[in-house]
Short mmCIF file of C-alpha atoms in Angstrom, two decimals:
data_model
loop_
_atom_site.label_atom_id
_atom_site.label_comp_id
_atom_site.label_asym_id
_atom_site.label_seq_id
_atom_site.Cartn_x
_atom_site.Cartn_y
_atom_site.Cartn_z
CA GLY A 651 0.00 0.00 0.00
CA ALA A 652 0.84 3.66 -0.17
CA VAL A 653 3.54 4.81 2.24
CA VAL A 654 4.22 8.32 3.46
CA SER A 655 7.48 9.03 5.21
CA GLN A 656 7.73 11.96 7.59
CA HIS A 657 10.70 13.21 9.54
CA PRO A 658 11.95 14.16 11.94
CA SER A 659 9.70 12.22 14.27
CA ARG A 660 10.70 14.39 17.20
CA VAL A 661 12.33 17.76 17.40
CA ILE A 662 13.13 20.00 20.32
CA CYS A 663 14.16 23.55 19.60
CA LYS A 664 14.66 26.85 21.29
CA SER A 665 12.12 29.61 21.02
CA GLY A 666 12.76 31.79 17.98
CA THR A 667 14.32 29.15 15.80
CA SER A 668 12.82 27.62 12.65
CA VAL A 669 12.07 23.97 12.17
CA LYS A 670 11.57 22.12 8.90
CA ILE A 671 9.49 18.95 8.63
CA GLU A 672 9.62 16.79 5.51
CA CYS A 673 6.89 14.61 4.09
CA ARG A 674 7.57 12.18 1.26
CA SER A 675 5.32 9.83 -0.65
CA LEU A 676 7.54 6.78 -1.16
CA ASP A 677 5.82 4.70 -3.78
CA PHE A 678 3.29 6.99 -5.37
CA GLN A 679 2.94 10.49 -6.71
CA ALA A 680 0.95 13.03 -4.75
CA THR A 681 -0.02 16.31 -6.37
CA THR A 682 -1.71 17.24 -3.12
CA MET A 683 -0.56 16.75 0.42
CA PHE A 684 -2.20 17.90 3.63
CA TRP A 685 -0.72 19.17 6.86
CA TYR A 686 -2.55 18.64 10.11
CA ARG A 687 -1.80 19.70 13.66
CA GLN A 688 -2.99 17.91 16.74
CA PHE A 689 -2.85 19.17 20.31
CA PRO A 690 -3.00 16.66 23.19
CA LYS A 691 -6.35 14.88 23.39
CA LYS A 692 -7.71 16.99 20.56
CA SER A 693 -8.61 16.11 17.02
CA LEU A 694 -6.61 16.66 13.88
CA MET A 695 -6.98 20.17 12.59
CA LEU A 696 -6.26 20.76 8.93
CA MET A 697 -3.71 23.52 8.60
CA ALA A 698 -3.15 23.70 4.87
CA THR A 699 -3.34 21.93 1.57
CA SER A 700 -0.01 21.65 -0.17
CA ASN A 701 -0.20 21.77 -3.96
CA GLU A 702 2.66 20.62 -6.16
CA GLY A 703 4.10 23.50 -8.14
CA SER A 704 1.82 26.16 -6.68
CA LYS A 705 1.06 27.97 -3.46
CA ALA A 706 -0.42 26.17 -0.52
CA THR A 707 -3.98 26.82 0.53
CA TYR A 708 -4.24 27.67 4.21
CA GLU A 709 -7.20 27.12 6.49
CA GLN A 710 -8.77 30.05 8.25
CA GLY A 711 -6.74 31.18 11.22
CA VAL A 712 -3.47 29.57 10.10
CA GLU A 713 -0.67 32.08 9.55
CA LYS A 714 0.89 31.41 6.17
CA ASP A 715 3.98 33.45 7.02
CA LYS A 716 4.59 31.37 10.10
CA PHE A 717 3.92 27.98 8.59
CA LEU A 718 5.73 27.91 5.27
CA ILE A 719 4.81 25.09 2.94
CA ASN A 720 6.74 24.08 -0.13
CA HIS A 721 5.68 21.29 -2.48
CA ALA A 722 8.47 21.29 -5.02
CA SER A 723 7.94 17.82 -6.45
CA LEU A 724 5.28 15.15 -6.74
CA THR A 725 6.76 13.26 -3.82
CA LEU A 726 7.93 15.91 -1.36
CA SER A 727 6.24 18.57 0.72
CA THR A 728 7.91 20.50 3.53
CA LEU A 729 6.48 22.47 6.42
CA THR A 730 8.69 25.05 8.06
CA VAL A 731 7.62 26.50 11.38
CA THR A 732 9.31 29.86 11.45
CA SER A 733 10.32 31.63 14.67
CA ALA A 734 8.79 28.88 16.72
CA HIS A 735 7.34 29.64 20.13
CA PRO A 736 6.18 27.34 22.92
CA GLU A 737 2.55 27.61 21.79
CA ASP A 738 3.61 26.01 18.49
CA SER A 739 4.51 22.84 20.34
CA SER A 740 2.25 20.18 18.87
CA PHE A 741 2.05 16.99 16.84
CA TYR A 742 2.28 17.78 13.15
CA ILE A 743 1.10 15.13 10.73
CA CYS A 744 1.27 15.13 6.97
CA SER A 745 -0.87 13.07 4.67
CA ALA A 746 -1.18 12.40 0.99
CA ARG A 747 -3.82 11.17 -1.37
CA GLU A 748 -2.59 8.93 -4.13
CA THR A 749 -3.11 10.56 -7.49
CA GLY A 750 -5.46 8.55 -9.66
CA GLY A 751 -5.15 5.42 -7.56
CA SER A 752 -8.03 3.08 -6.80
CA GLY A 753 -8.10 4.48 -3.27
CA ALA A 754 -8.00 8.02 -4.54
CA ASN A 755 -10.22 9.36 -1.77
CA VAL A 756 -8.22 7.82 1.05
CA LEU A 757 -5.53 9.63 2.95
CA THR A 758 -2.28 7.96 3.92
CA PHE A 759 -0.62 9.54 6.94
CA GLY A 760 2.98 10.02 7.83
CA ALA A 761 4.11 8.96 11.28
CA GLY A 762 3.93 12.52 12.57
CA SER A 763 6.45 14.95 14.00
CA ARG A 764 6.29 15.98 17.62
CA LEU A 765 7.61 19.51 18.03
CA THR A 766 8.59 20.84 21.42
CA VAL A 767 9.61 24.47 21.62
CA LEU A 768 11.43 25.43 24.80
CA GLN B 1055 -22.37 23.23 14.52
CA LYS B 1056 -19.21 21.22 13.95
CA GLU B 1057 -18.77 19.61 10.57
CA VAL B 1058 -18.15 16.20 12.07
CA GLU B 1059 -19.41 15.37 15.54
CA GLN B 1060 -18.55 12.45 17.75
CA ASN B 1061 -19.12 11.63 21.37
CA SER B 1062 -15.71 12.07 22.99
CA GLY B 1063 -16.31 9.22 25.41
CA PRO B 1064 -14.61 7.46 26.94
CA LEU B 1065 -16.56 4.42 25.88
CA SER B 1066 -15.73 1.41 28.01
CA VAL B 1067 -16.70 -2.12 26.98
CA PRO B 1068 -15.66 -5.53 28.32
CA GLU B 1069 -13.50 -7.82 26.24
CA GLY B 1070 -15.56 -9.78 23.73
CA ALA B 1071 -18.40 -7.27 23.63
CA ILE B 1072 -19.53 -5.13 20.71
CA ALA B 1073 -18.33 -1.53 20.70
CA SER B 1074 -20.55 0.94 18.87
CA LEU B 1075 -19.13 4.27 17.76
CA ASN B 1076 -21.25 6.99 16.22
CA CYS B 1077 -20.68 10.06 14.09
CA THR B 1078 -22.83 12.73 12.47
CA TYR B 1079 -21.82 15.19 9.79
CA SER B 1080 -23.26 18.47 8.61
CA ASP B 1081 -22.45 18.66 4.89
CA ARG B 1082 -25.20 16.80 3.08
CA GLY B 1083 -23.07 16.78 -0.06
CA SER B 1084 -20.34 14.63 1.48
CA GLN B 1085 -19.70 11.43 -0.43
CA SER B 1086 -16.80 9.71 1.29
CA PHE B 1087 -16.62 8.61 4.90
CA PHE B 1088 -13.85 7.04 6.90
CA TRP B 1089 -13.00 5.60 10.27
CA TYR B 1090 -9.44 5.93 11.51
CA ARG B 1091 -7.88 4.48 14.63
CA GLN B 1092 -5.26 6.44 16.52
CA TYR B 1093 -3.14 5.08 19.31
CA SER B 1094 -1.69 7.56 21.77
CA GLY B 1095 1.28 9.38 20.30
CA LYS B 1096 0.83 7.81 16.87
CA SER B 1097 -0.68 9.00 13.62
CA PRO B 1098 -4.08 7.77 12.46
CA GLU B 1099 -4.46 4.55 10.51
CA LEU B 1100 -7.39 3.79 8.24
CA ILE B 1101 -9.80 1.11 9.40
CA MET B 1102 -12.74 1.47 7.05
CA SER B 1103 -13.99 3.60 4.20
CA ILE B 1104 -17.60 3.70 3.09
CA TYR B 1105 -19.20 5.53 0.22
CA SER B 1106 -22.76 4.25 -0.15
CA ASN B 1107 -25.70 3.73 2.18
CA GLY B 1108 -25.82 0.51 4.11
CA ASP B 1109 -23.33 -1.70 5.84
CA LYS B 1110 -19.77 -2.59 4.95
CA GLU B 1111 -18.03 -5.36 6.80
CA ASP B 1112 -14.32 -6.08 7.13
CA GLY B 1113 -13.38 -8.71 9.65
CA ARG B 1114 -14.54 -7.62 13.09
CA PHE B 1115 -15.42 -4.15 11.84
CA THR B 1116 -18.68 -3.01 10.29
CA ALA B 1117 -19.25 0.52 9.05
CA GLN B 1118 -22.78 1.78 8.57
CA LEU B 1119 -23.78 4.81 6.55
CA ASN B 1120 -27.12 6.59 6.40
CA LYS B 1121 -26.86 9.65 4.19
CA ALA B 1122 -30.45 10.72 4.78
CA SER B 1123 -29.74 10.97 8.51
CA GLN B 1124 -26.16 12.16 7.93
CA TYR B 1125 -24.96 9.44 10.23
CA VAL B 1126 -22.00 7.06 10.16
CA SER B 1127 -21.24 4.36 12.68
CA LEU B 1128 -18.58 1.77 13.38
CA LEU B 1129 -19.22 -1.51 15.13
CA ILE B 1130 -16.37 -3.53 16.54
CA ARG B 1131 -17.31 -7.11 17.31
CA ASP B 1132 -15.45 -9.30 19.80
CA SER B 1133 -13.63 -6.25 21.15
CA GLN B 1134 -10.06 -6.84 22.27
CA PRO B 1135 -7.88 -4.84 24.67
CA SER B 1136 -5.71 -4.00 21.65
CA ASP B 1137 -8.70 -2.14 20.20
CA SER B 1138 -8.35 0.45 22.96
CA ALA B 1139 -7.60 3.66 21.08
CA THR B 1140 -9.21 6.83 19.83
CA TYR B 1141 -11.46 6.35 16.82
CA LEU B 1142 -11.73 9.25 14.42
CA CYS B 1143 -14.60 9.72 12.04
CA ALA B 1144 -13.64 11.61 8.89
CA VAL B 1145 -15.59 13.06 6.01
CA ASN B 1146 -14.41 14.35 2.66
CA ARG B 1147 -15.52 17.89 1.85
CA ALA B 1148 -14.44 18.90 -1.63
CA LEU B 1149 -10.79 17.83 -1.71
CA LYS B 1150 -10.28 18.03 2.06
CA THR B 1151 -10.73 15.44 4.78
CA ILE B 1152 -12.31 16.78 7.94
CA PHE B 1153 -12.02 14.89 11.20
CA GLY B 1154 -14.24 14.62 14.20
CA ALA B 1155 -12.81 15.03 17.68
CA GLY B 1156 -12.64 11.27 18.15
CA THR B 1157 -14.12 8.79 20.59
CA ARG B 1158 -11.85 7.15 23.13
CA LEU B 1159 -12.52 3.45 23.49
CA PHE B 1160 -11.37 1.32 26.38
CA VAL B 1161 -11.72 -2.44 26.18
CA LYS B 1162 -11.41 -4.02 29.60
CA ALA B 1163 -9.75 -7.44 29.85
#
């Protein structure tokens, strides 16, 4: 089945630094990837839709200048949390939908990245 | 009104019993519905997808969809302690997948 690789799985950084998280589709092409954030005991909140070769589409209330998304190829999307602060500490999960596959409506998730900002 | 609503639980059932998880959604135009399982600290994994009214069975899991009532459910038969997790209902809206808050299930040995 479709596999999405995400790393780093855990990152601890100092307040004010930037952190980059990578999301790769390993055995399929994904023109669209999705970035979610999950706070403890809360549901997944869609942050943005990452579109290959074009700008990401951000959900209401998500700062696009703080959460930079780049989708430079059909298999790679990156999320950069710029000038991270403690309130950005969360579990960030990427997902991808296989382009044209039989399970085209189904999301495959990466393993997630737990960000802790000190 | 939230787009996807679930009872947060926790739902506690004894081992071997049937666990019933429910979900309602607000967008009548939704066409694709999913149940994901999420263990603590892990990312969600797909259990079932359902696209048409009625029941869909896969092993111990049965998903039920009623579009007229905007209602999706998941039944877990012969519940096992390893089924203890948070179950997320998800609905596709346009090209996005929207998740409910999840129901925490505990299966007691």
